[in-house]
Amino acid sequence: MRTLKNGYFIVAIVVVMATSASAYAHPGRLDKNGGHNCSAKSKQKGLCSGYHYHKKK
């Protein structure tokens, strides 16, 4: 019985790790300064408020 519970736990961990997409970086293009304007969708979600950088100048 204990082995069965461990199996379910491992499967649950694998499913959570496989379906978690919140930590992936966005594929947005960057300008010559290494930044870009936020999309309207990102602004609505409160993820950013305007222009921001991803690379150092």
PDB file of N, CA and C in Angstrom:
ATOM      1  N   MET A   1       0.834  -1.201   0.000  1.00  0.00           N
ATOM      2  CA  MET A   1       0.000   0.000   0.000  1.00  0.00           C
ATOM      3  C   MET A   1       0.872   1.256   0.000  1.00  0.00           C
ATOM      4  N   ARG A   2       1.962   1.231   0.764  1.00  0.00           N
ATOM      5  CA  ARG A   2       2.828   2.392   0.854  1.00  0.00           C
ATOM      6  C   ARG A   2       3.485   2.691  -0.496  1.00  0.00           C
ATOM      7  N   THR A   3       3.862   1.642  -1.238  1.00  0.00           N
ATOM      8  CA  THR A   3       4.465   1.812  -2.553  1.00  0.00           C
ATOM      9  C   THR A   3       3.489   2.466  -3.516  1.00  0.00           C
ATOM     10  N   LEU A   4       2.236   2.130  -3.432  1.00  0.00           N
ATOM     11  CA  LEU A   4       1.211   2.720  -4.280  1.00  0.00           C
ATOM     12  C   LEU A   4       1.077   4.220  -4.014  1.00  0.00           C
ATOM     13  N   LYS A   5       1.106   4.617  -2.748  1.00  0.00           N
ATOM     14  CA  LYS A   5       1.029   6.037  -2.397  1.00  0.00           C
ATOM     15  C   LYS A   5       2.248   6.793  -2.912  1.00  0.00           C
ATOM     16  N   ASN A   6       3.428   6.194  -2.791  1.00  0.00           N
ATOM     17  CA  ASN A   6       4.641   6.822  -3.306  1.00  0.00           C
ATOM     18  C   ASN A   6       4.562   6.988  -4.815  1.00  0.00           C
ATOM     19  N   GLY A   7       3.998   6.016  -5.497  1.00  0.00           N
ATOM     20  CA  GLY A   7       3.836   6.089  -6.950  1.00  0.00           C
ATOM     21  C   GLY A   7       2.923   7.231  -7.347  1.00  0.00           C
ATOM     22  N   TYR A   8       1.796   7.392  -6.632  1.00  0.00           N
ATOM     23  CA  TYR A   8       0.879   8.499  -6.913  1.00  0.00           C
ATOM     24  C   TYR A   8       1.549   9.842  -6.657  1.00  0.00           C
ATOM     25  N   PHE A   9       2.343   9.917  -5.618  1.00  0.00           N
ATOM     26  CA  PHE A   9       3.043  11.159  -5.289  1.00  0.00           C
ATOM     27  C   PHE A   9       4.026  11.524  -6.394  1.00  0.00           C
ATOM     28  N   ILE A  10       4.779  10.567  -6.864  1.00  0.00           N
ATOM     29  CA  ILE A  10       5.757  10.829  -7.929  1.00  0.00           C
ATOM     30  C   ILE A  10       5.043  11.249  -9.207  1.00  0.00           C
ATOM     31  N   VAL A  11       3.962  10.585  -9.550  1.00  0.00           N
ATOM     32  CA  VAL A  11       3.191  10.955 -10.743  1.00  0.00           C
ATOM     33  C   VAL A  11       2.648  12.376 -10.598  1.00  0.00           C
ATOM     34  N   ALA A  12       2.148  12.722  -9.429  1.00  0.00           N
ATOM     35  CA  ALA A  12       1.619  14.068  -9.204  1.00  0.00           C
ATOM     36  C   ALA A  12       2.710  15.129  -9.366  1.00  0.00           C
ATOM     37  N   ILE A  13       3.891  14.864  -8.846  1.00  0.00           N
ATOM     38  CA  ILE A  13       5.008  15.807  -8.977  1.00  0.00           C
ATOM     39  C   ILE A  13       5.390  15.986 -10.444  1.00  0.00           C
ATOM     40  N   VAL A  14       5.462  14.899 -11.180  1.00  0.00           N
ATOM     41  CA  VAL A  14       5.808  14.964 -12.602  1.00  0.00           C
ATOM     42  C   VAL A  14       4.758  15.757 -13.380  1.00  0.00           C
ATOM     43  N   VAL A  15       3.487  15.537 -13.096  1.00  0.00           N
ATOM     44  CA  VAL A  15       2.420  16.264 -13.787  1.00  0.00           C
ATOM     45  C   VAL A  15       2.504  17.763 -13.488  1.00  0.00           C
ATOM     46  N   VAL A  16       2.725  18.123 -12.248  1.00  0.00           N
ATOM     47  CA  VAL A  16       2.840  19.540 -11.877  1.00  0.00           C
ATOM     48  C   VAL A  16       4.034  20.182 -12.583  1.00  0.00           C
ATOM     49  N   MET A  17       5.148  19.504 -12.604  1.00  0.00           N
ATOM     50  CA  MET A  17       6.338  20.054 -13.248  1.00  0.00           C
ATOM     51  C   MET A  17       6.151  20.167 -14.764  1.00  0.00           C
ATOM     52  N   ALA A  18       5.471  19.219 -15.361  1.00  0.00           N
ATOM     53  CA  ALA A  18       5.280  19.216 -16.813  1.00  0.00           C
ATOM     54  C   ALA A  18       4.274  20.267 -17.266  1.00  0.00           C
ATOM     55  N   THR A  19       3.317  20.601 -16.421  1.00  0.00           N
ATOM     56  CA  THR A  19       2.273  21.543 -16.834  1.00  0.00           C
ATOM     57  C   THR A  19       2.515  22.955 -16.335  1.00  0.00           C
ATOM     58  N   SER A  20       3.539  23.159 -15.562  1.00  0.00           N
ATOM     59  CA  SER A  20       3.816  24.486 -15.035  1.00  0.00           C
ATOM     60  C   SER A  20       4.525  25.324 -16.092  1.00  0.00           C
ATOM     61  N   ALA A  21       3.865  26.373 -16.541  1.00  0.00           N
ATOM     62  CA  ALA A  21       4.445  27.230 -17.581  1.00  0.00           C
ATOM     63  C   ALA A  21       4.643  28.652 -17.093  1.00  0.00           C
ATOM     64  N   SER A  22       4.353  28.912 -15.844  1.00  0.00           N
ATOM     65  CA  SER A  22       4.406  30.281 -15.351  1.00  0.00           C
ATOM     66  C   SER A  22       5.811  30.849 -15.240  1.00  0.00           C
ATOM     67  N   ALA A  23       6.812  30.021 -15.244  1.00  0.00           N
ATOM     68  CA  ALA A  23       8.177  30.501 -15.064  1.00  0.00           C
ATOM     69  C   ALA A  23       8.934  30.702 -16.367  1.00  0.00           C
ATOM     70  N   TYR A  24       8.310  30.417 -17.481  1.00  0.00           N
ATOM     71  CA  TYR A  24       8.994  30.571 -18.756  1.00  0.00           C
ATOM     72  C   TYR A  24       9.069  32.036 -19.167  1.00  0.00           C
ATOM     73  N   ALA A  25      10.168  32.405 -19.793  1.00  0.00           N
ATOM     74  CA  ALA A  25      10.341  33.767 -20.292  1.00  0.00           C
ATOM     75  C   ALA A  25       9.506  33.954 -21.552  1.00  0.00           C
ATOM     76  N   HIS A  26       9.109  35.181 -21.797  1.00  0.00           N
ATOM     77  CA  HIS A  26       8.325  35.459 -22.987  1.00  0.00           C
ATOM     78  C   HIS A  26       9.241  35.583 -24.203  1.00  0.00           C
ATOM     79  N   PRO A  27       8.720  35.338 -25.383  1.00  0.00           N
ATOM     80  CA  PRO A  27       9.536  35.375 -26.586  1.00  0.00           C
ATOM     81  C   PRO A  27       9.555  36.739 -27.268  1.00  0.00           C
ATOM     82  N   GLY A  28       9.180  37.804 -26.569  1.00  0.00           N
ATOM     83  CA  GLY A  28       9.099  39.126 -27.182  1.00  0.00           C
ATOM     84  C   GLY A  28      10.424  39.622 -27.730  1.00  0.00           C
ATOM     85  N   ARG A  29      10.344  40.398 -28.780  1.00  0.00           N
ATOM     86  CA  ARG A  29      11.550  40.942 -29.392  1.00  0.00           C
ATOM     87  C   ARG A  29      12.033  42.147 -28.604  1.00  0.00           C
ATOM     88  N   LEU A  30      13.333  42.378 -28.676  1.00  0.00           N
ATOM     89  CA  LEU A  30      13.955  43.489 -27.973  1.00  0.00           C
ATOM     90  C   LEU A  30      14.485  44.498 -28.975  1.00  0.00           C
ATOM     91  N   ASP A  31      14.468  45.762 -28.598  1.00  0.00           N
ATOM     92  CA  ASP A  31      15.035  46.789 -29.465  1.00  0.00           C
ATOM     93  C   ASP A  31      16.538  46.905 -29.232  1.00  0.00           C
ATOM     94  N   LYS A  32      17.167  47.895 -29.851  1.00  0.00           N
ATOM     95  CA  LYS A  32      18.625  48.028 -29.747  1.00  0.00           C
ATOM     96  C   LYS A  32      19.101  48.317 -28.332  1.00  0.00           C
ATOM     97  N   ASN A  33      18.211  48.784 -27.466  1.00  0.00           N
ATOM     98  CA  ASN A  33      18.564  49.057 -26.073  1.00  0.00           C
ATOM     99  C   ASN A  33      18.359  47.839 -25.161  1.00  0.00           C
ATOM    100  N   GLY A  34      17.839  46.758 -25.727  1.00  0.00           N
ATOM    101  CA  GLY A  34      17.611  45.553 -24.937  1.00  0.00           C
ATOM    102  C   GLY A  34      16.307  45.560 -24.176  1.00  0.00           C
ATOM    103  N   GLY A  35      15.335  46.326 -24.614  1.00  0.00           N
ATOM    104  CA  GLY A  35      14.046  46.398 -23.930  1.00  0.00           C
ATOM    105  C   GLY A  35      12.893  46.449 -24.905  1.00  0.00           C
ATOM    106  N   HIS A  36      11.693  46.592 -24.369  1.00  0.00           N
ATOM    107  CA  HIS A  36      10.492  46.721 -25.194  1.00  0.00           C
ATOM    108  C   HIS A  36       9.329  47.220 -24.351  1.00  0.00           C
ATOM    109  N   ASN A  37       8.259  47.626 -25.032  1.00  0.00           N
ATOM    110  CA  ASN A  37       7.041  48.041 -24.350  1.00  0.00           C
ATOM    111  C   ASN A  37       6.223  46.815 -23.969  1.00  0.00           C
ATOM    112  N   CYS A  38       5.545  46.897 -22.862  1.00  0.00           N
ATOM    113  CA  CYS A  38       4.690  45.806 -22.421  1.00  0.00           C
ATOM    114  C   CYS A  38       3.472  45.694 -23.330  1.00  0.00           C
ATOM    115  N   SER A  39       2.987  44.484 -23.480  1.00  0.00           N
ATOM    116  CA  SER A  39       1.756  44.282 -24.238  1.00  0.00           C
ATOM    117  C   SER A  39       0.564  44.729 -23.382  1.00  0.00           C
ATOM    118  N   ALA A  40      -0.545  44.984 -24.032  1.00  0.00           N
ATOM    119  CA  ALA A  40      -1.759  45.382 -23.306  1.00  0.00           C
ATOM    120  C   ALA A  40      -2.185  44.283 -22.336  1.00  0.00           C
ATOM    121  N   LYS A  41      -2.003  43.036 -22.735  1.00  0.00           N
ATOM    122  CA  LYS A  41      -2.384  41.910 -21.880  1.00  0.00           C
ATOM    123  C   LYS A  41      -1.533  41.882 -20.608  1.00  0.00           C
ATOM    124  N   SER A  42      -0.228  42.147 -20.748  1.00  0.00           N
ATOM    125  CA  SER A  42       0.663  42.173 -19.582  1.00  0.00           C
ATOM    126  C   SER A  42       0.311  43.329 -18.648  1.00  0.00           C
ATOM    127  N   LYS A  43      -0.051  44.461 -19.223  1.00  0.00           N
ATOM    128  CA  LYS A  43      -0.451  45.616 -18.405  1.00  0.00           C
ATOM    129  C   LYS A  43      -1.724  45.307 -17.622  1.00  0.00           C
ATOM    130  N   GLN A  44      -2.686  44.644 -18.274  1.00  0.00           N
ATOM    131  CA  GLN A  44      -3.938  44.281 -17.597  1.00  0.00           C
ATOM    132  C   GLN A  44      -3.685  43.322 -16.434  1.00  0.00           C
ATOM    133  N   LYS A  45      -2.740  42.435 -16.605  1.00  0.00           N
ATOM    134  CA  LYS A  45      -2.416  41.468 -15.550  1.00  0.00           C
ATOM    135  C   LYS A  45      -1.559  42.075 -14.452  1.00  0.00           C
ATOM    136  N   GLY A  46      -1.043  43.295 -14.683  1.00  0.00           N
ATOM    137  CA  GLY A  46      -0.203  43.943 -13.691  1.00  0.00           C
ATOM    138  C   GLY A  46       1.235  43.453 -13.703  1.00  0.00           C
ATOM    139  N   LEU A  47       1.656  42.842 -14.803  1.00  0.00           N
ATOM    140  CA  LEU A  47       3.013  42.312 -14.882  1.00  0.00           C
ATOM    141  C   LEU A  47       4.042  43.403 -15.158  1.00  0.00           C
ATOM    142  N   CYS A  48       3.637  44.467 -15.817  1.00  0.00           N
ATOM    143  CA  CYS A  48       4.530  45.591 -16.085  1.00  0.00           C
ATOM    144  C   CYS A  48       3.684  46.811 -16.416  1.00  0.00           C
ATOM    145  N   SER A  49       4.338  47.949 -16.494  1.00  0.00           N
ATOM    146  CA  SER A  49       3.573  49.181 -16.690  1.00  0.00           C
ATOM    147  C   SER A  49       3.971  49.965 -17.926  1.00  0.00           C
ATOM    148  N   GLY A  50       4.971  49.548 -18.648  1.00  0.00           N
ATOM    149  CA  GLY A  50       5.390  50.274 -19.839  1.00  0.00           C
ATOM    150  C   GLY A  50       6.664  49.681 -20.391  1.00  0.00           C
ATOM    151  N   TYR A  51       7.592  50.532 -20.754  1.00  0.00           N
ATOM    152  CA  TYR A  51       8.857  50.077 -21.319  1.00  0.00           C
ATOM    153  C   TYR A  51       9.735  49.481 -20.230  1.00  0.00           C
ATOM    154  N   HIS A  52      10.391  48.367 -20.537  1.00  0.00           N
ATOM    155  CA  HIS A  52      11.318  47.784 -19.572  1.00  0.00           C
ATOM    156  C   HIS A  52      12.451  47.067 -20.302  1.00  0.00           C
ATOM    157  N   TYR A  53      13.550  46.869 -19.584  1.00  0.00           N
ATOM    158  CA  TYR A  53      14.753  46.273 -20.140  1.00  0.00           C
ATOM    159  C   TYR A  53      14.906  44.816 -19.748  1.00  0.00           C
ATOM    160  N   HIS A  54      15.552  44.063 -20.633  1.00  0.00           N
ATOM    161  CA  HIS A  54      15.890  42.675 -20.336  1.00  0.00           C
ATOM    162  C   HIS A  54      17.396  42.453 -20.362  1.00  0.00           C
ATOM    163  N   LYS A  55      18.093  43.320 -21.045  1.00  0.00           N
ATOM    164  CA  LYS A  55      19.552  43.214 -21.137  1.00  0.00           C
ATOM    165  C   LYS A  55      20.167  44.516 -20.684  1.00  0.00           C
ATOM    166  N   LYS A  56      21.365  44.434 -20.161  1.00  0.00           N
ATOM    167  CA  LYS A  56      22.063  45.657 -19.777  1.00  0.00           C
ATOM    168  C   LYS A  56      22.495  46.409 -21.011  1.00  0.00           C
ATOM    169  N   LYS A  57      22.508  47.727 -20.906  1.00  0.00           N
ATOM    170  CA  LYS A  57      22.922  48.552 -22.041  1.00  0.00           C
ATOM    171  C   LYS A  57      24.385  48.384 -22.327  1.00  0.00           C
TER     172      LYS A  57
END
